[in-house]
Coordinates of C-alpha atoms in Angstrom, one line a residue:
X1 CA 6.0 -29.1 -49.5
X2 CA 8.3 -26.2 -50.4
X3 CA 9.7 -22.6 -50.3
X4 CA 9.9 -20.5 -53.0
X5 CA 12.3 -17.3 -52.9
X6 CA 11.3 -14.7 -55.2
X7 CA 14.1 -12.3 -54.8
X8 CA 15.9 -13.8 -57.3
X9 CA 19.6 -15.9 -56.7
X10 CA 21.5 -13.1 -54.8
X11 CA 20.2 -13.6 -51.5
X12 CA 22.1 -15.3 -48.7
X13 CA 20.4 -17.6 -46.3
X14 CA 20.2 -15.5 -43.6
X15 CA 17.7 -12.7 -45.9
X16 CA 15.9 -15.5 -46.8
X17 CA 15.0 -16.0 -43.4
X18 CA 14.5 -13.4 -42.8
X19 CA 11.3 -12.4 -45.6
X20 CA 8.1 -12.5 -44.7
X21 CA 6.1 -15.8 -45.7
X22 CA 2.4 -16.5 -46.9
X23 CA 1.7 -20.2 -46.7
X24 CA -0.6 -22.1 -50.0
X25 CA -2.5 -24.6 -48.6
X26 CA -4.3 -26.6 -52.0
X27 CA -4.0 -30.7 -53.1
X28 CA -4.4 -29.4 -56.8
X29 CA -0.8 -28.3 -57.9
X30 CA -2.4 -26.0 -60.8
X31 CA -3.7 -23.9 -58.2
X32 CA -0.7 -23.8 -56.5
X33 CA 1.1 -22.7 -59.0
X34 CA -1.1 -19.6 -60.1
X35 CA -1.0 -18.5 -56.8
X36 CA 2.3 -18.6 -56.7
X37 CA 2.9 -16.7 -59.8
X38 CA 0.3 -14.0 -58.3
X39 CA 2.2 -13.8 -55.2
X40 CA 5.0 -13.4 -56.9
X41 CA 4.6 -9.5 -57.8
X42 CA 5.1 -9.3 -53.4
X43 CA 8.2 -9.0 -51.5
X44 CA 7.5 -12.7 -49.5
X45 CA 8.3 -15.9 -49.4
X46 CA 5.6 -18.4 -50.3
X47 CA 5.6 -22.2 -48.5
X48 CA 3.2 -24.4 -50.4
X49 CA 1.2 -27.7 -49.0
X50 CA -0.7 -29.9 -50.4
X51 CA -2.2 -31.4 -46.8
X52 CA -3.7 -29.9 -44.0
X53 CA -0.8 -32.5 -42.2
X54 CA 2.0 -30.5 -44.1
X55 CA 0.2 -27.3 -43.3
X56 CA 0.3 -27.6 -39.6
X57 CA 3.7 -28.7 -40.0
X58 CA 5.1 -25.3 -41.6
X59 CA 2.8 -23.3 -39.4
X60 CA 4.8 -25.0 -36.5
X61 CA 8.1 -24.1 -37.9
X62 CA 7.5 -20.3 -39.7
X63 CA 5.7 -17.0 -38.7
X64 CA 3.3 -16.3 -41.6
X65 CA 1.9 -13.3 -43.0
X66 CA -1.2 -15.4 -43.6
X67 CA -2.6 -18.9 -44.8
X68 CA -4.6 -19.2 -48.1
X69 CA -6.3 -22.6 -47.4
X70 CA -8.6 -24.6 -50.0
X71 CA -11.8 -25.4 -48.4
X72 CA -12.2 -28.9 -50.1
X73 CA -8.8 -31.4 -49.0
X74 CA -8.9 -35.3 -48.9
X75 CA -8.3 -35.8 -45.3
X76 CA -8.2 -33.2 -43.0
X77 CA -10.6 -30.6 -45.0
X78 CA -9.8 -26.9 -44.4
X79 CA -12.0 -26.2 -41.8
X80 CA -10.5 -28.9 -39.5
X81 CA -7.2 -27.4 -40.6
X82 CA -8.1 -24.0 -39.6
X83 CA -9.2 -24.9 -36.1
X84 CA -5.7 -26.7 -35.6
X85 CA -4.8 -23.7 -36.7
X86 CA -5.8 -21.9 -34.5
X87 CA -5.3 -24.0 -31.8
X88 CA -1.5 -24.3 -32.6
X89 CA -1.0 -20.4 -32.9
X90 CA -2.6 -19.2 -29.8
X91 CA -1.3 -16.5 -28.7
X92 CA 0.0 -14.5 -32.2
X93 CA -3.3 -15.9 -34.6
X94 CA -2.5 -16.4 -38.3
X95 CA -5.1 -14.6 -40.7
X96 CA -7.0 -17.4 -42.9
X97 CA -7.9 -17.3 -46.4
X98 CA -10.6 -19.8 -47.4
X99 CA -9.9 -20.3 -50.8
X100 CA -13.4 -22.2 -52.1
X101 CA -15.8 -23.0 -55.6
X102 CA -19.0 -22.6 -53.3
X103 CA -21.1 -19.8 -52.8
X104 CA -21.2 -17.9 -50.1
X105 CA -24.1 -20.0 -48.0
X106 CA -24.3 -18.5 -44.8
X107 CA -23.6 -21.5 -42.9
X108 CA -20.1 -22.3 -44.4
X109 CA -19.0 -18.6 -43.7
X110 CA -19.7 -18.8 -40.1
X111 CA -17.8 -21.9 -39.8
X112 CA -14.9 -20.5 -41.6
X113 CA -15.1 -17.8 -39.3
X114 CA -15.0 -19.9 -36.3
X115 CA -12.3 -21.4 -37.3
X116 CA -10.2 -18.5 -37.6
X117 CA -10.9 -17.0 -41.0
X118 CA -11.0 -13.9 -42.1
X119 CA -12.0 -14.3 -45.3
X120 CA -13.3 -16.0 -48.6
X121 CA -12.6 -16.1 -52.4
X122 CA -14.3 -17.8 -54.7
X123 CA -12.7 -20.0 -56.7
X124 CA -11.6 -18.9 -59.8
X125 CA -9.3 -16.6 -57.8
X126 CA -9.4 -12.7 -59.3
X127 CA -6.0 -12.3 -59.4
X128 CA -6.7 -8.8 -58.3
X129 CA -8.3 -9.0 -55.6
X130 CA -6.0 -11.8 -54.2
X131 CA -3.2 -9.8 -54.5
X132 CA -5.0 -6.7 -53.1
X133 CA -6.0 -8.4 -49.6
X134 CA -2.3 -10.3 -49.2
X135 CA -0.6 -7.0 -49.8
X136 CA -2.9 -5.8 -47.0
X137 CA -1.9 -8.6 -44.6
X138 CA 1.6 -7.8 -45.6
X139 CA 1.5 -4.2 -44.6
X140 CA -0.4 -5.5 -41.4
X141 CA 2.4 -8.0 -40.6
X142 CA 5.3 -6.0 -41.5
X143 CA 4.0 -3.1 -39.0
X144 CA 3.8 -5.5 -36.6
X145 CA 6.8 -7.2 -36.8
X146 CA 8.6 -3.4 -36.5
X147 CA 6.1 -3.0 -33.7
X148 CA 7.7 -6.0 -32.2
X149 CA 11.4 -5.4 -32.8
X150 CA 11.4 -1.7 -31.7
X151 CA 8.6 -1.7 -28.8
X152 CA 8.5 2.6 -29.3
X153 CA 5.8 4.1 -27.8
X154 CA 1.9 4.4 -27.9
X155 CA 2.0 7.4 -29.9
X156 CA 5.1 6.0 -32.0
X157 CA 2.3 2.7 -32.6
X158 CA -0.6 5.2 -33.2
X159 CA 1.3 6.8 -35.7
X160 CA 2.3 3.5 -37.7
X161 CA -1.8 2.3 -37.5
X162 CA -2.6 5.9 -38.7
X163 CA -0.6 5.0 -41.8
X164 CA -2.4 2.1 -42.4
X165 CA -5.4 3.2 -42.2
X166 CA -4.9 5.9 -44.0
X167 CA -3.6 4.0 -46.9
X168 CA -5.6 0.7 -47.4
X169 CA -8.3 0.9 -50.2
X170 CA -11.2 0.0 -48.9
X171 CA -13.3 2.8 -46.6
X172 CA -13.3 2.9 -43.1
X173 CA -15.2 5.0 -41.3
X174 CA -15.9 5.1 -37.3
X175 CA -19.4 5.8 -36.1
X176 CA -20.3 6.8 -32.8
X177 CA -23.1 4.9 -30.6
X178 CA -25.7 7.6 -31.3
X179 CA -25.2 7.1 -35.5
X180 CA -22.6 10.1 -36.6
X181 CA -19.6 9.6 -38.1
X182 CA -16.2 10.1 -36.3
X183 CA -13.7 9.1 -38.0
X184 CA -13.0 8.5 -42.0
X185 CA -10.2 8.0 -43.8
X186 CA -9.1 9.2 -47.2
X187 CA -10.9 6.1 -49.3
X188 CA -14.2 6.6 -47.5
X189 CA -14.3 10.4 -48.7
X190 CA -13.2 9.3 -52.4
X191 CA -16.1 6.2 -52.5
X192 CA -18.6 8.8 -51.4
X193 CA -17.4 11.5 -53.4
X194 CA -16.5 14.4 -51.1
X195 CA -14.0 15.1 -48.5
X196 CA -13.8 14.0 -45.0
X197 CA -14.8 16.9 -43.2
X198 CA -18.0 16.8 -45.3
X199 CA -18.8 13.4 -43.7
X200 CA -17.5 14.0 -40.2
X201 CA -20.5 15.3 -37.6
X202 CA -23.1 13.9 -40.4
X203 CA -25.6 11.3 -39.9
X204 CA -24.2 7.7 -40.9
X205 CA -27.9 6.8 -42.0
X206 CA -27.8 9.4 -44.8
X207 CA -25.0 7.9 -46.5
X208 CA -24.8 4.4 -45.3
X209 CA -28.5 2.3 -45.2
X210 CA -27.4 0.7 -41.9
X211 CA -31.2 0.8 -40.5
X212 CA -34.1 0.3 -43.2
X213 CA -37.8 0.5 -42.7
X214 CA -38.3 -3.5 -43.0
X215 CA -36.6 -4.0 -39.9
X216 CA -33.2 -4.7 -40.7
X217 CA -30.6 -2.9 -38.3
X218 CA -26.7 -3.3 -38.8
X219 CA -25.9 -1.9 -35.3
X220 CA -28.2 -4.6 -33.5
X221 CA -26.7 -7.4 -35.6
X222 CA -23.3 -5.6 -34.6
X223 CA -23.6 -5.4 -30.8
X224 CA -25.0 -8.7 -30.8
X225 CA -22.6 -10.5 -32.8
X226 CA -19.6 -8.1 -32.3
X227 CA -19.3 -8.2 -36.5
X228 CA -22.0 -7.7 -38.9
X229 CA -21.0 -8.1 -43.2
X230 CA -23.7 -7.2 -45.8
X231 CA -22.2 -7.8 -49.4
X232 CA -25.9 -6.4 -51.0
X233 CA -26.3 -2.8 -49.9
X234 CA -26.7 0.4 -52.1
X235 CA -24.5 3.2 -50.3
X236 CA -25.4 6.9 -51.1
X237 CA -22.7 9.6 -52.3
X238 CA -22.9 13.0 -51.0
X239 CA -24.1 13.9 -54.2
X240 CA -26.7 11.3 -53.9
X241 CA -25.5 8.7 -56.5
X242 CA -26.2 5.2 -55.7
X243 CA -23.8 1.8 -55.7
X244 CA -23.7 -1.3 -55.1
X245 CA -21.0 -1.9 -51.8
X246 CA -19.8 -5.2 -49.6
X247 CA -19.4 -3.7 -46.0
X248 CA -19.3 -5.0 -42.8
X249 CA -20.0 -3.0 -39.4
X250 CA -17.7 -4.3 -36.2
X251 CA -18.7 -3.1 -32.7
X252 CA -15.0 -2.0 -31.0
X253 CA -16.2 -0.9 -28.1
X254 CA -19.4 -0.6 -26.0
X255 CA -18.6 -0.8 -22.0
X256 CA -19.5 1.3 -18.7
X257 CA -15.6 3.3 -19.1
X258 CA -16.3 3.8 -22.9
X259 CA -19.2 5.0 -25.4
X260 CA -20.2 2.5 -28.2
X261 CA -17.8 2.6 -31.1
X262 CA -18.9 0.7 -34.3
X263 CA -16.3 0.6 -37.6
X264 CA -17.7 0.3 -41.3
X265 CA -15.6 -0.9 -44.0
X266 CA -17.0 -1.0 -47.6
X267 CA -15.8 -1.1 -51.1
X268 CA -17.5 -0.2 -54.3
X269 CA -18.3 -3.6 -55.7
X270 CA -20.0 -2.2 -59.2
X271 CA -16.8 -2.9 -61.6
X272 CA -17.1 -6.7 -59.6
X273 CA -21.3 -6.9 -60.6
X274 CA -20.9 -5.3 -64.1
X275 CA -17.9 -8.4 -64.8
X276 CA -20.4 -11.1 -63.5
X277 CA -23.4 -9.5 -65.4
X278 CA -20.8 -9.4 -68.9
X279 CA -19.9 -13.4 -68.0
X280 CA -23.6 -14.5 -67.7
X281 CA -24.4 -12.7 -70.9
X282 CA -21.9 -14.4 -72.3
X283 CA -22.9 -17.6 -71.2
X284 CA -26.7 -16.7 -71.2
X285 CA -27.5 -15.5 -74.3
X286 CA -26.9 -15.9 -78.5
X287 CA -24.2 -13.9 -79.2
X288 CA -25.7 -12.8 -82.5
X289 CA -29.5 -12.1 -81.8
X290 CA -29.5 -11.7 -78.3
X291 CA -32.1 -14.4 -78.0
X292 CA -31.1 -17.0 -75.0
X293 CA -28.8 -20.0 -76.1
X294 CA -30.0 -23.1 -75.8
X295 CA -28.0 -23.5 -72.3
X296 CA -30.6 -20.7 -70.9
X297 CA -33.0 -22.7 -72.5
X298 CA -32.9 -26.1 -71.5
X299 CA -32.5 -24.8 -67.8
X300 CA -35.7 -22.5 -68.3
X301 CA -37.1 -25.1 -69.9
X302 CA -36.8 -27.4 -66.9
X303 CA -37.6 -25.1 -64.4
X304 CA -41.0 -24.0 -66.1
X305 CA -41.9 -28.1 -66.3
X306 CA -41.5 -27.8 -62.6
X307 CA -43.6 -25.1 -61.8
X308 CA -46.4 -26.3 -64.1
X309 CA -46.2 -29.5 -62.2
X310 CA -47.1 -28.2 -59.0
X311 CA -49.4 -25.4 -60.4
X312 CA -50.9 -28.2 -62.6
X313 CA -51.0 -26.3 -65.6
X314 CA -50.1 -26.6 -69.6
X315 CA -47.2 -24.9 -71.1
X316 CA -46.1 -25.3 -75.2
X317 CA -42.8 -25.9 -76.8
X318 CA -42.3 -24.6 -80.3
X319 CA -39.1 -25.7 -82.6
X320 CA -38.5 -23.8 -85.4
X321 CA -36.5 -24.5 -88.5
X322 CA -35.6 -21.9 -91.5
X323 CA -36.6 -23.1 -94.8
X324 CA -34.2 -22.0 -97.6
X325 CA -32.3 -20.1 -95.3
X326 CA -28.8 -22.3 -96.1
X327 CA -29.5 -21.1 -100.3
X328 CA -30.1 -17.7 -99.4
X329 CA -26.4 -17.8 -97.0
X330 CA -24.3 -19.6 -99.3
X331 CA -25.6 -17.4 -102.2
X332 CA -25.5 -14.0 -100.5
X333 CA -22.8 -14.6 -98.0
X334 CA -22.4 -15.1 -94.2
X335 CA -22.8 -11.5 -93.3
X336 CA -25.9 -11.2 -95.2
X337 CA -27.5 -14.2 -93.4
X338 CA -26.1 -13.1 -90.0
X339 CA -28.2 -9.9 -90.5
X340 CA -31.5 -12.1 -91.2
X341 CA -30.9 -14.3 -88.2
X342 CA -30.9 -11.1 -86.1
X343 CA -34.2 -9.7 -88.5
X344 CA -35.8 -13.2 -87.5
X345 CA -35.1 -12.9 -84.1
X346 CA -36.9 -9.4 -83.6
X347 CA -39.8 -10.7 -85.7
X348 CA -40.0 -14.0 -83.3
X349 CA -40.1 -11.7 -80.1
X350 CA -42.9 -9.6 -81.6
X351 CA -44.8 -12.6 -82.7
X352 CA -45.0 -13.6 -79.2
X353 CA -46.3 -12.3 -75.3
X354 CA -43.5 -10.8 -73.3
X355 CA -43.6 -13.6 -71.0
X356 CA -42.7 -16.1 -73.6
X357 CA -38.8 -17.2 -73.9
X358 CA -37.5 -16.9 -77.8
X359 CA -34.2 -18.4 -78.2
X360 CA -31.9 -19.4 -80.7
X361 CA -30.6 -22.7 -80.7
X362 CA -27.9 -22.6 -83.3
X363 CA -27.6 -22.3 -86.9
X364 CA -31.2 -21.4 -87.9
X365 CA -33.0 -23.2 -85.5
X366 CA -34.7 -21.1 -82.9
X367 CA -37.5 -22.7 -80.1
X368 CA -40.3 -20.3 -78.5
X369 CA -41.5 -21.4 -75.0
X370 CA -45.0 -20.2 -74.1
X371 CA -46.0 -21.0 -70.5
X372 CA -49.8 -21.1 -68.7
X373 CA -51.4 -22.5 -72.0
X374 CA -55.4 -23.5 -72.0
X375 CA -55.3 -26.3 -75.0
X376 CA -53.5 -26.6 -78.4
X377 CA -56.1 -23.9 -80.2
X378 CA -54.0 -20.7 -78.9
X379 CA -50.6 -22.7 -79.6
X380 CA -51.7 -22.8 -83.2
X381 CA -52.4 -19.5 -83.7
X382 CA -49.1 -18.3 -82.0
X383 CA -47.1 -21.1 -85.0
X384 CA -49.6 -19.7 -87.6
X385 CA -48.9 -16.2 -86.5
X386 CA -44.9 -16.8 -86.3
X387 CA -44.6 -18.5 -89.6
X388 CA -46.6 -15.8 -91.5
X389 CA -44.1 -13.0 -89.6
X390 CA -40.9 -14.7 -90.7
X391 CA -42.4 -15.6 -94.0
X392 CA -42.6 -12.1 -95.1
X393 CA -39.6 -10.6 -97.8
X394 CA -36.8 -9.1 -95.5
X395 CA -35.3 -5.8 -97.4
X396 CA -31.4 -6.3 -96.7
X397 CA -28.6 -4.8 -98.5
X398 CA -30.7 -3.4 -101.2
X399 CA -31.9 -7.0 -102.3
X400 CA -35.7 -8.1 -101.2
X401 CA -35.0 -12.0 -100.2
X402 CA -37.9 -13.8 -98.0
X403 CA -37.2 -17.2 -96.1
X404 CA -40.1 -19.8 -95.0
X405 CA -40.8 -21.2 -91.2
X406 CA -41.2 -24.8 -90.4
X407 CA -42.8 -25.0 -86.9
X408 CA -43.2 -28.1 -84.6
X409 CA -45.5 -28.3 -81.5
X410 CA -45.2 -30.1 -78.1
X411 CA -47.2 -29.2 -75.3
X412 CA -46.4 -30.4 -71.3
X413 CA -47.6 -33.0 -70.4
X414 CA -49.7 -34.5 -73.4
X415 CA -46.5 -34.9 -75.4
X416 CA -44.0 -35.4 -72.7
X417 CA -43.2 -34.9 -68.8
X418 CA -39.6 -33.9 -68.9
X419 CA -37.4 -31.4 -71.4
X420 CA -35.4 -34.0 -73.0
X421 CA -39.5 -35.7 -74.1
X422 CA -40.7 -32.7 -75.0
X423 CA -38.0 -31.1 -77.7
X424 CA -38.0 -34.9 -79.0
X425 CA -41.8 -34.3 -79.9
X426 CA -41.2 -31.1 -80.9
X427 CA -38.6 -31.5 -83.0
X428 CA -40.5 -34.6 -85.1
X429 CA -43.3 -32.4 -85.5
X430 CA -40.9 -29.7 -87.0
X431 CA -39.7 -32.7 -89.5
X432 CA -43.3 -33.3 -90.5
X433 CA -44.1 -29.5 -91.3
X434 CA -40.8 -29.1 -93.1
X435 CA -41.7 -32.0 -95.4
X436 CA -45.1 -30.6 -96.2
X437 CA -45.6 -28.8 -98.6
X438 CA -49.3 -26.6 -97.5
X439 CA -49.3 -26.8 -93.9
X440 CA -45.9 -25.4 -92.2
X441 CA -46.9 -26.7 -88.4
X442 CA -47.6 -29.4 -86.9
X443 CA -48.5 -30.4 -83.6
X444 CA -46.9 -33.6 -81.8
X445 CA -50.2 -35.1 -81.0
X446 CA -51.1 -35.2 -84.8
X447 CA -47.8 -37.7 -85.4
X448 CA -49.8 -40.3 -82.6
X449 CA -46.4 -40.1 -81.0
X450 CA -45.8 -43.6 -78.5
X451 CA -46.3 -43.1 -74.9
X452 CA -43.5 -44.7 -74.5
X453 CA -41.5 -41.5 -75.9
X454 CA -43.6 -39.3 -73.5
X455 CA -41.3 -39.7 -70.5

């Protein structure tokens, strides 16, 4: 374990004591270390584990702005580290960062949050958004530690939590027990577009989809639980623009002396959705024809074997191979045959129902997937109709070029039970069309394939 001063070498001893500290808890020192260079941009001092034995250790000996803690530790695992914790620091509670690679199943978040967590990222860490929330618990810790040292008055304390809220960036807005807002701060009024004394008086429901028609009600969930947290709503601007927002809704006060109080806090997660939806793409589909990969594929694949098993239905594999495709590429260059691959790959989808997956498998192999199939007849007629379409001349680049389709056939479960027996079958019957000359598809079943190859 160890401290690391970021202030550079002029500090004496007693400033470095003095700096506020964020403890990394994490047994793999790469993580360590690229939250150490994230923390870096903050003025704070970061302590570094690699236990939860060491943690509890420095948690004994320091006062800590907050704890990032990996979930997964040989030993003591993160959430018995956060309980001790929490036992240990009583009275003046440390915040908790679960730092994780699950998802967030609802059972691990309420045991984090038993344990004294606030929070989770998901593993990799945005660097962003790990910054963002420690700078928070730094503004949070250095109020109170002035809070502490100079005990001023109530309205000396309000004035300092007015700040705050005033300047974090996530919206906060206060509703009162019969649904109308009463409170907002300056990013509430720029996430919904408008200023805050168009939201105050107005009904929460007409901006905020805390009650729905199926049922679902936020302030229930709140009273009951004294937090609610909702990371799939669409919140509506004043204008009535829709986004996706995390929020959750905390009761603060409901009692005989005082009226219910409940406290929203959202962010605009659409940047956040439209970066996942740009890395599944990526890792989704063909970067040149927009077909699937063959990573979409395979899993599709597998999970259509599956349904058909229990639905007891048929479902078709085709593998197709480019004849004199390679010729026509290393004659014409790779930007002409890049711009016949994506010509193919448009004729392949219009060959086939919507239903069906088309994807390219690399180089100039592609694969169609037809599920709910009756018998091999229709199968046919989809390879005859998808070797005629490709066969036809493409005009590209003023020069009229045509390629030829060779197409083999395996259909679930006559020629195979799993993926991996299935594109075997396939991919032999596409060996047998390409080496005939008259007929350019073949099915599996016409090779008399071995059961044995059929598992």
């Amino acid at each position: 374990m160890n401290s690391l001063n970021r202030d550079g070498g002029g500090a004496d001893a007693g400033d470095k004591n003095s700096r506020p500290k964020v403890l990394v808890v994490d047994d793999t020192p790469a993580n360590v270390r690229l939250a150490v260079a994230v923390l870096a941009k903050l003025p704070l001092d970061v302590l570094t584990a690699s236990s939860g034995e060491e943690a509890l250790t420095l948690v004994g000996e320091h006062e800590l702005v907050a704890i990032l803690l990996d979930v997964r530790m040989p030993g003591m695992d993160g959430y018995e580290t956060a309980d001790r914790i929490r036992a240990l620091t009583f009275d003046n509670p440390v915040p908790i960062i679960f730092l994780t690679a699950s998802q967030r199943e609802e059972n691990h978040i309420f045991q984090g949050y038993e344990t004294g967590a606030i929070d989770y990222l998901i593993k990799p860490i945005d660097n962003a958004l790990l910054l963002s929330k420690v700078r928070a618990l730094l503004t949070l810790f250095m109020h109170r530690q002035e809070l502490a040292k100079t005990s001023r008055t109530l309205r000396r304390a309000n004035q300092h939590l007015n700040r705050l809220l005033q300047a974090v960036g996530d919206g906060i807005v206060g509703i009162d027990g019969d649904g109308y807002i009463s409170m907002v701060n300056p990013a509430a009024a720029r996430l919904m577009e408008c200023s805050p004394s168009e939201l105050l008086g107005g009904d929460a429901q007409a901006f905020f989809p805390l009650r729905t028609e199926d049922g679902h009600d936020a302030f229930a969930r709140a009273r009951a639980a004294g937090i609610y947290r909702n990371d799939e709503a669409l919140f509506r601007t004043r204008s009535g623009r829709e986004y996706p927002a995390e929020y959750s809704l905390s009761l603060i006060s409901d009692d005989a002396t005082e009226p219910a109080t409940f406290v929203l806090v959202f962010e605009n997660v659409s940047e956040r959705k439209r970066a996942a939806e740009r890395l599944r793409t990526q890792a989704e589909l063909d970067y040149m024809t927009g077909l699937a990969n063959r990573l979409l594929f395979e899993r599709t694949l597998e999970a259509e074997i599956a349904r058909a098993e229990r639905a007891g239905r048929h479902l078709a594999l085709l593998y197709l191979d480019l004849d004199r495709f390679k010729a026509i590429n290393d004659q014409h260059g790779h930007a002409f045959g890049d711009e016949m691959l994506k010509y193919i790959a448009k004729r392949l989808q219009g060959a086939v129902r919507g239903s069906d997956l088309c994807a390219r498998l690399g180089g100039d192999e592609f694969a169609v997937l037809l599920s709910d199939v009756a018998d091999i007849a229709p199968v046919e007629s989809v390879a005859q109709k998808i070797v005629a379409t490709v066969s036809e001349p493409f005009a590209c680049g003023g020069v009229l070029l045509a390629v030829g389709a060779s197409v083999g056939i395996a259909l679930y479960p006559t020629d195979g039970r799993s993926a991996e027996a299935l594109i075997r079958a396939a991919d032999r019957a596409m060996y047998q069309a390409k080496r005939n000359a008259n007929k350019k598809f073949f099915a599996s079943a016409e090779l008399g394939v071995a059961p044995d190859d059929r598992t």
